[in-house]
XYZ file of C-alpha atoms in Angstrom:
700
model
C 153.117 29.886 100.462
C 153.907 33.953 100.697
C 152.035 35.591 97.971
C 148.885 33.776 100.105
C 150.242 34.570 103.398
C 150.065 38.671 101.233
C 146.747 37.715 99.592
C 145.024 37.114 103.516
C 146.685 39.639 105.178
C 145.575 41.454 102.252
C 141.805 41.586 102.665
C 140.605 42.032 105.834
C 142.648 45.383 104.988
C 141.099 46.606 102.454
C 137.375 45.607 104.482
C 138.669 48.452 107.052
C 139.911 50.706 104.461
C 136.048 50.163 102.504
C 134.091 50.720 105.928
C 135.760 53.628 106.428
C 135.412 54.989 103.334
C 131.118 54.325 103.690
C 131.288 55.546 106.951
C 133.502 59.452 107.127
C 133.421 62.563 105.998
C 134.430 63.023 101.548
C 136.984 65.293 103.436
C 138.878 62.717 104.844
C 139.226 60.382 102.285
C 142.677 61.204 100.764
C 144.320 59.448 103.599
C 142.207 56.616 103.837
C 143.694 56.618 99.609
C 146.880 57.345 100.266
C 147.640 54.223 102.482
C 146.341 51.783 99.178
C 148.796 52.916 97.185
C 151.839 52.635 100.468
C 150.646 48.872 101.093
C 152.569 46.226 98.722
C 153.377 46.139 95.415
C 149.683 44.637 93.921
C 147.359 45.605 96.663
C 145.821 48.538 94.390
C 145.226 45.497 92.168
C 143.253 43.308 94.872
C 141.365 46.892 96.654
C 140.234 48.050 92.923
C 138.962 43.971 92.977
C 137.364 44.062 96.306
C 136.004 47.914 95.380
C 133.897 46.326 92.284
C 132.335 43.536 94.662
C 131.645 45.851 97.130
C 129.867 48.179 94.881
C 127.902 44.690 93.050
C 126.774 44.412 96.146
C 124.999 47.502 97.290
C 123.644 47.861 93.899
C 122.116 44.462 94.449
C 120.802 46.037 97.452
C 119.242 49.060 95.723
C 117.764 47.020 93.090
C 116.143 44.698 95.842
C 114.709 48.210 97.787
C 113.256 49.755 94.862
C 112.141 47.024 93.798
C 110.428 46.385 97.002
C 109.122 50.479 96.246
C 108.073 49.741 92.827
C 104.551 49.833 93.667
C 104.349 52.395 96.112
C 105.561 54.563 94.441
C 103.661 53.744 91.029
C 100.288 54.212 93.278
C 101.448 57.272 94.728
C 101.287 58.529 90.805
C 98.422 57.625 89.552
C 97.132 59.105 93.245
C 98.379 62.408 92.005
C 97.223 62.333 88.931
C 93.923 61.652 91.029
C 94.359 64.971 92.665
C 95.778 66.903 89.715
C 92.320 67.326 88.358
C 90.420 68.087 91.956
C 93.549 70.513 92.721
C 93.708 72.128 89.054
C 89.150 73.038 90.044
C 90.114 73.944 93.703
C 92.827 76.537 92.086
C 90.072 77.258 89.928
C 87.699 78.284 92.711
C 89.787 79.235 95.298
C 91.210 82.421 92.692
C 87.259 83.044 91.754
C 87.340 83.899 95.509
C 89.986 85.673 96.426
C 88.732 87.994 93.133
C 85.524 88.387 94.631
C 86.969 89.207 98.273
C 89.068 91.891 96.832
C 85.889 93.355 94.492
C 84.708 93.624 98.121
C 87.369 94.934 100.034
C 87.772 97.696 97.788
C 84.305 99.578 98.468
C 85.422 98.485 101.643
C 88.336 100.104 101.801
C 86.992 103.589 100.022
C 84.039 103.628 102.683
C 86.509 103.126 105.205
C 89.062 106.015 103.563
C 86.358 108.654 103.489
C 85.439 108.488 106.802
C 89.154 108.517 107.991
C 89.398 112.218 105.836
C 85.716 112.873 107.494
C 86.866 112.012 110.957
C 90.241 113.665 110.093
C 88.361 117.179 108.677
C 85.999 116.496 111.980
C 89.008 117.223 114.346
C 90.641 119.859 112.644
C 87.528 121.809 111.410
C 86.961 121.553 115.288
C 90.212 122.283 116.395
C 90.022 125.637 113.619
C 86.425 126.956 116.088
C 88.470 126.531 119.233
C 91.220 128.492 117.826
C 88.980 130.797 116.127
C 87.165 131.040 119.481
C 90.274 132.239 120.978
C 91.586 134.828 118.351
C 87.769 136.347 117.634
C 88.264 138.271 120.791
C 91.405 139.657 120.367
C 89.965 140.547 116.441
C 87.043 142.187 118.190
C 89.272 144.562 120.319
C 91.864 145.652 117.582
C 88.596 146.568 115.505
C 87.259 148.260 118.372
C 90.995 149.939 119.262
C 90.953 150.684 115.233
C 87.049 152.341 115.898
C 88.378 154.426 118.718
C 91.593 155.661 116.818
C 89.125 156.922 113.719
C 86.711 158.168 116.192
C 89.484 160.198 118.409
C 87.923 158.706 121.101
C 92.413 158.711 122.631
C 91.838 157.596 126.045
C 89.591 154.640 125.146
C 91.869 153.820 122.512
C 94.634 153.918 125.543
C 92.850 152.186 127.918
C 92.207 149.586 125.129
C 95.631 148.668 123.817
C 95.940 148.434 128.141
C 93.889 145.463 127.359
C 94.541 143.716 124.358
C 98.013 143.614 126.430
C 97.628 141.957 129.496
C 94.800 140.112 129.327
C 94.327 139.214 125.228
C 97.775 138.891 123.038
C 98.922 136.559 126.337
C 96.380 134.179 124.911
C 97.273 134.172 121.629
C 100.592 135.321 121.035
C 102.402 132.276 119.174
C 100.308 133.779 115.841
C 102.251 135.472 113.679
C 98.934 138.421 113.089
C 99.168 138.853 117.151
C 103.358 139.868 116.594
C 102.007 141.994 114.388
C 100.143 144.148 116.403
C 101.816 144.174 119.172
C 104.332 146.109 116.442
C 102.036 148.099 116.092
C 100.781 149.539 119.195
C 104.169 151.317 120.273
C 103.313 153.184 117.214
C 99.843 154.298 117.488
C 101.036 155.379 120.873
C 103.064 157.543 119.194
C 100.232 158.960 116.824
C 98.192 159.316 119.862
C 100.988 161.406 121.707
C 101.346 163.322 118.111
C 97.751 163.838 118.271
C 97.281 165.105 122.267
C 100.652 167.676 121.948
C 98.840 168.952 118.690
C 95.580 169.212 119.622
C 97.334 170.689 123.431
C 98.374 173.025 121.192
C 95.569 174.484 118.803
C 94.087 174.335 122.516
C 96.875 177.033 123.622
C 96.614 178.726 120.082
C 92.940 179.178 120.694
C 93.308 180.418 124.356
C 95.086 183.115 123.471
C 93.693 184.943 120.427
C 89.951 184.463 123.229
C 92.000 184.882 126.030
C 89.661 188.394 126.967
C 86.384 186.525 126.236
C 87.732 183.428 128.729
C 88.803 185.659 131.793
C 85.664 187.277 131.697
C 83.909 184.514 131.508
C 86.340 182.665 134.729
C 85.790 185.654 136.764
C 81.814 185.767 136.589
C 82.451 182.325 137.149
C 84.452 182.219 139.497
C 82.504 185.244 141.212
C 79.319 182.883 141.573
C 81.396 179.950 142.875
C 82.123 181.781 145.364
C 78.839 183.137 146.802
C 77.717 179.547 146.523
C 79.956 178.601 148.130
C 79.651 180.938 150.969
C 75.360 179.617 151.191
C 76.779 176.231 151.083
C 79.825 176.298 153.898
C 76.674 178.486 155.782
C 74.446 175.367 155.391
C 76.919 172.239 155.640
C 77.731 173.996 159.112
C 74.399 173.821 160.234
C 74.054 170.008 159.279
C 76.941 169.164 160.860
C 75.874 170.968 164.464
C 72.109 168.889 163.806
C 74.736 165.758 163.431
C 76.814 165.737 166.083
C 74.131 166.406 168.602
C 72.509 162.600 166.413
C 76.232 160.900 167.098
C 76.366 159.540 162.926
C 78.725 162.451 161.839
C 82.119 160.557 162.393
C 80.861 157.589 161.016
C 79.140 159.356 157.328
C 82.038 161.153 157.193
C 84.214 158.683 157.812
C 83.256 156.924 154.773
C 82.687 159.933 152.658
C 86.592 160.433 153.151
C 87.411 156.618 152.326
C 85.068 157.026 149.042
C 86.893 159.691 148.325
C 89.900 158.453 148.821
C 89.337 155.487 146.415
C 88.114 156.749 143.740
C 91.144 159.414 143.208
C 93.576 156.585 143.784
C 91.624 154.795 141.096
C 92.133 158.171 139.359
C 95.439 157.985 139.924
C 96.116 154.708 138.220
C 94.092 155.210 134.886
C 96.507 158.163 134.768
C 99.141 156.750 131.978
C 101.734 157.115 129.216
C 103.009 161.300 129.032
C 100.403 162.419 131.450
C 103.731 164.593 132.805
C 105.119 165.642 129.859
C 101.742 167.539 128.888
C 100.874 168.794 132.102
C 104.396 170.823 132.166
C 103.648 171.790 128.250
C 100.444 173.010 129.225
C 102.140 175.072 132.601
C 104.961 177.018 130.282
C 102.353 177.589 128.147
C 100.049 178.769 130.264
C 102.899 181.521 132.161
C 103.501 182.557 128.673
C 100.189 183.607 127.594
C 100.071 184.698 130.872
C 102.876 187.204 131.081
C 101.860 188.338 127.415
C 98.219 188.289 128.521
C 100.068 191.227 131.641
C 101.802 193.398 129.175
C 101.235 195.980 126.906
C 98.118 194.853 123.793
C 100.239 195.548 121.058
C 98.672 198.035 119.044
C 98.354 200.511 122.299
C 101.849 202.042 124.020
C 100.585 204.693 125.532
C 96.913 205.133 125.114
C 97.104 205.417 121.248
C 97.022 203.260 118.328
C 100.202 202.277 116.310
C 97.800 199.295 113.268
C 99.221 201.958 111.294
C 103.544 201.649 112.220
C 102.502 197.585 111.776
C 101.319 198.496 108.343
C 104.606 200.306 107.503
C 106.723 197.211 110.011
C 105.091 194.601 106.701
C 105.755 197.274 104.045
C 109.338 197.632 105.390
C 109.663 193.378 106.000
C 108.782 192.784 102.240
C 111.710 195.349 101.283
C 114.166 193.675 103.404
C 112.999 190.576 101.636
C 113.500 191.488 98.066
C 117.181 192.991 99.412
C 118.162 189.644 101.209
C 116.618 187.984 97.886
C 119.256 189.947 96.469
C 121.820 189.290 97.880
C 121.173 185.582 97.905
C 120.671 186.343 93.757
C 124.338 187.190 93.814
C 125.485 184.647 96.476
C 123.925 181.756 94.322
C 125.846 183.236 91.391
C 129.144 183.515 92.913
C 128.087 179.177 94.111
C 127.878 179.109 90.122
C 131.054 180.670 88.579
C 133.379 178.728 91.718
C 131.630 175.434 90.837
C 133.619 172.790 88.414
C 129.963 170.547 87.770
C 131.867 167.564 88.876
C 130.914 165.135 91.464
C 132.682 165.969 94.917
C 135.436 163.242 95.896
C 136.487 162.272 99.281
C 139.483 160.270 100.557
C 138.655 159.495 104.023
C 136.135 159.609 106.507
C 137.000 162.743 107.378
C 135.368 164.144 104.204
C 132.577 162.236 104.336
C 131.705 163.403 107.446
C 132.329 167.037 106.485
C 130.445 166.472 102.990
C 127.803 164.858 105.105
C 127.306 167.753 107.923
C 127.110 170.374 104.983
C 123.562 168.753 103.232
C 121.370 165.639 103.953
C 123.177 163.168 101.569
C 121.543 159.594 102.275
C 122.866 156.370 99.967
C 123.446 153.179 101.696
C 125.058 151.431 98.548
C 128.132 154.619 98.666
C 128.400 154.019 101.953
C 129.240 150.711 101.345
C 131.685 151.335 99.130
C 135.310 151.960 99.560
C 137.851 155.152 99.585
C 138.164 156.854 97.899
C 134.423 157.390 96.484
C 132.093 160.444 94.787
C 129.075 161.980 95.784
C 127.064 162.263 92.511
C 126.346 165.852 93.454
C 128.910 168.739 92.620
C 130.291 171.510 95.070
C 127.350 173.623 94.557
C 124.601 171.502 96.352
C 126.549 171.346 100.124
C 126.739 175.284 99.506
C 123.089 176.015 98.045
C 121.760 173.966 100.875
C 123.509 176.348 103.374
C 122.964 180.078 101.603
C 119.091 178.709 101.952
C 119.123 178.360 105.307
C 121.004 180.844 106.005
C 118.815 183.425 103.801
C 115.714 181.475 106.484
C 117.781 182.725 109.709
C 118.112 185.915 108.242
C 114.502 186.558 107.264
C 113.845 185.510 110.805
C 115.505 187.823 112.146
C 113.554 190.325 111.203
C 109.924 189.090 111.907
C 110.874 187.955 115.396
C 110.548 191.822 116.541
C 107.624 192.664 114.684
C 104.980 190.308 117.595
C 103.279 187.836 115.314
C 101.858 183.972 116.893
C 104.173 180.820 115.758
C 102.403 179.947 113.238
C 102.160 184.066 111.756
C 106.310 183.748 111.971
C 105.556 179.819 110.552
C 104.205 181.073 107.252
C 106.026 184.690 106.670
C 109.517 181.645 107.010
C 108.055 179.772 104.107
C 106.661 181.925 101.641
C 110.541 184.732 102.011
C 111.885 181.364 100.800
C 109.296 180.212 98.649
C 110.385 183.262 96.613
C 113.612 182.171 96.834
C 113.675 179.099 95.578
C 110.980 180.236 92.355
C 112.167 182.771 91.353
C 116.499 183.420 92.741
C 117.442 179.809 92.757
C 115.498 179.534 89.076
C 116.673 182.172 87.524
C 120.257 181.606 88.476
C 120.134 178.612 87.196
C 118.700 178.976 84.065
C 120.516 182.502 83.167
C 123.315 179.229 84.195
C 122.077 176.658 81.661
C 121.708 179.093 79.180
C 125.282 180.652 79.344
C 127.562 179.542 75.961
C 130.322 177.585 77.909
C 128.434 175.591 79.276
C 128.752 172.340 77.747
C 126.846 169.209 77.770
C 129.256 167.913 80.849
C 128.204 170.622 82.771
C 124.751 170.426 81.721
C 124.206 166.456 82.401
C 126.196 167.477 86.486
C 122.831 170.291 86.698
C 121.182 167.861 85.990
C 121.828 165.729 88.514
C 122.320 168.578 91.365
C 118.983 169.577 90.805
C 117.353 166.507 91.826
C 119.738 166.004 94.743
C 118.824 170.121 95.848
C 114.555 168.915 95.431
C 115.120 166.172 97.834
C 116.951 168.201 100.147
C 113.779 170.446 100.339
C 111.917 168.047 102.461
C 115.058 168.518 105.388
C 115.112 172.442 104.734
C 110.927 172.159 106.000
C 111.519 170.323 109.026
C 114.728 173.038 109.732
C 111.859 176.069 108.873
C 109.666 173.683 111.516
C 112.486 172.870 114.633
C 112.554 176.776 114.431
C 108.944 177.885 114.827
C 107.472 174.958 116.256
C 104.494 174.159 113.861
C 104.267 170.729 112.726
C 103.813 170.330 108.936
C 100.844 168.650 109.461
C 98.979 171.945 109.549
C 96.039 173.040 107.734
C 96.839 176.446 106.486
C 100.891 175.168 106.506
C 102.375 176.602 103.204
C 104.887 174.257 101.678
C 108.137 174.817 99.606
C 107.581 174.793 96.234
C 111.412 173.122 95.378
C 109.709 170.778 93.305
C 108.299 173.282 90.444
C 111.426 175.058 90.833
C 113.487 172.259 90.520
C 111.708 170.646 87.549
C 111.690 173.635 85.430
C 114.797 173.902 85.543
C 115.998 170.271 84.481
C 113.977 170.932 81.757
C 115.181 174.062 80.023
C 119.187 171.622 80.704
C 117.584 169.105 78.398
C 116.310 171.207 75.972
C 119.852 172.333 76.410
C 121.739 168.992 75.857
C 119.098 168.260 73.168
C 120.103 171.515 71.470
C 123.749 171.683 71.551
C 124.715 168.066 71.275
C 122.866 169.387 67.895
C 125.271 172.211 67.257
C 127.640 169.410 68.311
C 126.773 167.267 65.478
C 126.441 170.278 62.704
C 130.148 171.145 63.175
C 131.172 167.655 62.374
C 129.104 167.389 59.930
C 130.486 170.294 58.454
C 133.892 168.746 57.973
C 132.161 166.723 55.830
C 134.353 167.088 52.124
C 132.610 164.175 50.191
C 134.705 164.760 46.162
C 131.138 163.415 44.718
C 132.359 163.095 41.499
C 134.100 159.572 42.904
C 134.247 156.948 40.336
C 134.476 154.120 42.851
C 133.966 154.472 47.007
C 137.054 154.846 48.971
C 135.710 151.357 50.547
C 135.635 152.666 54.480
C 133.598 154.708 56.428
C 134.026 159.255 55.786
C 136.641 160.224 58.769
C 134.470 163.231 59.654
C 131.680 160.449 60.950
C 133.557 158.256 62.676
C 134.727 161.232 64.928
C 131.362 161.971 65.093
C 130.871 158.485 66.105
C 133.177 158.150 69.099
C 131.776 161.486 70.821
C 128.554 160.247 70.086
C 129.126 157.555 72.381
C 131.585 159.058 74.922
C 129.215 161.740 75.310
C 126.241 159.179 75.732
C 128.121 157.024 78.932
C 128.216 160.859 80.069
C 124.425 160.591 80.342
C 124.027 157.591 82.176
C 123.798 159.094 85.439
C 120.917 160.996 83.823
C 116.872 159.732 84.244
C 115.942 156.679 81.410
C 114.196 158.706 79.690
C 116.632 162.621 79.230
C 118.987 159.389 77.758
C 116.320 158.112 75.533
C 115.618 161.215 73.814
C 118.937 162.860 73.790
C 120.241 159.953 71.560
C 116.876 159.863 69.770
C 117.248 163.629 68.952
C 120.980 162.798 67.729
C 120.048 159.885 65.614
C 117.251 161.972 64.454
C 119.213 165.783 63.423
C 122.157 163.380 62.496
C 119.694 161.344 59.551
C 118.209 165.014 58.133
C 121.544 166.211 57.799
C 122.816 163.845 56.008
C 119.754 163.580 54.015
C 120.239 168.025 53.099
C 123.207 166.771 52.864
C 122.549 164.764 49.351
C 119.278 167.249 48.047
C 121.685 170.200 48.952
C 120.600 172.939 46.203
C 124.618 173.791 45.769
C 125.050 170.410 45.114
C 124.719 170.181 41.157
C 126.937 166.578 40.193
C 126.597 162.793 41.632
C 128.610 160.092 41.270
C 127.483 156.707 41.478
C 130.411 156.187 43.356
C 129.836 159.160 46.002
C 125.963 157.068 46.167
C 128.604 154.000 47.715
C 131.055 156.242 49.470
C 128.007 157.627 51.082
C 126.180 154.539 51.733
C 129.144 153.493 53.992
C 128.420 156.187 56.292
C 125.082 155.698 56.556
C 125.654 151.375 58.297
C 127.611 152.869 59.951
C 124.980 155.192 61.404
C 122.777 152.078 61.753
C 125.534 150.261 63.530
C 126.010 152.873 66.322
C 121.990 153.134 66.661
C 121.883 149.509 67.203
C 124.783 149.090 69.354
C 122.289 150.437 71.897
C 124.782 153.235 73.024
C 121.829 154.020 75.284
C 119.697 151.389 77.315
C 116.212 151.004 77.445
C 115.670 151.222 73.554
C 112.775 148.265 71.644
C 113.777 146.736 69.580
C 115.058 148.538 66.418
C 113.664 151.808 67.758
C 116.181 153.675 67.291
C 117.473 152.203 64.153
C 114.426 153.665 62.404
C 116.101 157.590 62.476
C 117.323 156.352 59.844
C 115.415 153.754 57.699
C 114.141 157.457 55.451
C 118.523 158.004 54.347
C 118.188 153.572 54.160
C 115.079 152.963 51.496
C 116.368 155.724 48.697
C 120.159 154.429 49.181
C 118.701 151.510 48.936
C 116.637 152.169 45.744
C 119.687 153.738 44.301
C 121.981 150.973 44.889
C 120.099 148.533 43.638
C 118.399 150.313 40.396
C 115.108 148.946 41.543
C 112.799 151.383 40.015
C 110.274 149.029 38.959
C 109.120 147.562 42.170
C 109.302 151.086 43.151
C 106.845 152.421 41.061
C 105.007 149.473 41.025
C 104.305 149.878 44.478
C 103.774 153.654 45.195
C 100.996 154.408 47.331
C 101.148 150.967 48.197
C 101.426 150.344 52.639
C 103.469 147.540 52.289
C 106.093 149.431 50.103
C 109.521 148.012 49.860
C 110.253 152.337 49.785
C 107.435 153.606 51.590
C 110.169 156.126 53.177
C 111.299 157.338 49.356
C 108.938 160.271 48.174
C 109.457 161.023 44.522
C 110.432 164.306 44.933
C 113.530 163.016 47.219
C 114.214 160.287 43.698
C 113.524 162.927 40.740
C 116.239 165.675 42.709
C 118.712 162.608 43.385
C 118.208 160.981 39.780
C 118.845 164.603 38.395
C 122.307 164.481 40.517
C 122.905 161.573 38.950
C 121.975 161.919 35.422
C 124.504 165.487 35.182
C 127.812 163.507 36.146
C 127.604 161.844 31.960
C 130.355 163.616 31.242
C 132.349 162.735 33.761
C 131.067 159.562 35.336
C 131.266 156.900 32.055
C 127.807 155.420 33.803
C 125.969 156.964 31.450
C 128.534 157.383 28.681
C 128.322 153.200 28.999
C 124.949 153.599 29.474
C 124.705 155.266 25.650
C 127.249 153.095 23.976
C 126.319 149.402 25.248
C 122.774 149.958 25.591
C 119.796 152.839 24.904
C 117.695 151.486 26.097
C 118.764 152.141 29.408
C 118.948 155.189 28.943
C 115.399 155.814 27.243
C 114.277 153.665 30.457
C 116.241 155.991 33.004
C 114.447 159.263 30.772
C 111.078 156.986 31.389
C 111.161 156.393 35.168
C 112.688 160.574 35.636
C 108.551 161.622 34.007
C 107.175 159.158 35.709
C 108.942 160.631 38.848
C 107.689 163.421 37.732
C 103.885 162.910 37.004
C 104.116 161.534 40.573
C 105.067 164.776 42.374
C 102.778 166.671 39.887
C 100.045 164.253 41.034
C 100.934 164.702 44.418
C 101.198 168.651 44.297
C 97.512 168.549 42.151
C 95.939 166.649 45.287
C 97.604 168.989 48.101
């Protein structure tokens, strides 16, 4: 009974649980299933049986439903299969239609893009035309300004500038060409001012030269004007009286006065620029000319001619200039003697400004350097510059008292200064360069000094211009010959550098002490040659301040001279015997020379240009080191010969010297003992070389 009671109570509970499982969310199934295990011991088994029965019921319902809808599903599949064929046909048709639409659309797209591009171009062209129409008047006015400047119509040019600035430039101010034109106008105004001042000076100078004729003409015209004015005044008085009676004089007079004032105001408004400056200058110069006119004529004191006195004064002036030139020659010599020929050092800003105040030197790179620093020129340069200015002052003192015009005084000063530069200073420089105690370092500094003195000549011209007020642009103005003066001195210094450098090389070469009979080389280059190369390296470091071509020429000249000296050493007539060991030792020295040439001691050489200075030695030594006589004799005279630079006479001379060492050097003794054919080969080579030498002499 108890079990049956429990079973009855359990069944409804299981049905409830199954309903919850079917109706609730899967996330809440856990607590529901847990309640099955929490009930009576056999509840789980019964629940599973109930669950299986429920599942079977659902399966039956599903099966009934599937049986009910199966025929409809089959019919739907059949219909789909029928539609499939039509769908494929439709897909093909759609694809084809899409392709044809795409093809047709491509042409439309291309034409549309062309239309868009044409519209953009049309809009751009319209914009450009509008802008050009805006800019063309400005360009035409500026071109008109240039034409007026070229035609020397300066007043019209000033008016055109005014119109450009006030009317035309504001319209196109956003363009770059307009800004350039605006920036150029002040320069044009300044040019007009300078040209006008120059014309005014020339005009005043012309007036001064023809003042007698001008005064005579002016007095005649003044007399005529006075006579005409008297007659005209009488006529005007009669007309005035008649008009007074007719009551027409007052209105007419007022109209004339109004018009006159109007025109005067317009003229005053048109006067621009530096009119006051020109007017004051003109008045000042005319007053000076008036004073000169009122003074007695220079060629008459008390009515007697004084032309001979002026001729005498000019002769005295020439003698005075000669005396000055002799005096300044001593001054220049003293400056050169006291110079240390090293760059001017400065340790602070005060010392730097002192040097700049004495000599016009400008170098932005040097200004940026920190102290202490050095000027490139030596102390003699500012001293010479100051003394040239002192010479100009001394020459001016005598010329001022001759009552000559400013143009003539300017010409006198320039000619005297040219004599000082071309004759006195140039002679002192050449004598200095040729002095024995002047070394390579001093010569390099002299070249640098002359370069800066040459650049300072333009400042000397400005100095003379400021004294005489004669512009350098005047046609007959004499130029200073600083360029030719210092160029000659530089050429002389460069030639002296080449000579002294070769002399120094000769001194080192004379220290050579070869053992010409050595059996084996020392394995290292000779000491004298290494000292010579070190000397050349140090001296070429000094040459870096010289112009590039000068340093390159000096380096090439030194290498060629060294090569020639070494070749002469080998071929010296007093040298009778040379061993193979000596040749090998000599080859080590030549290798060091070639290494020095390849190290580019002076920049600017292309490729192996410098090494070619030793090409004669190199081919000669290679021939004897390799003993390649067959190649030499076979290729002799051919442009592509390996030993093209080896002269047969040179090779024969050196081979004879080596043959004569057979008694002391065992190389030939070994030939005689072990292989007499080699000795015969040497004799054959010497015979062939002699034949080549004889052939060359006959050909010559």
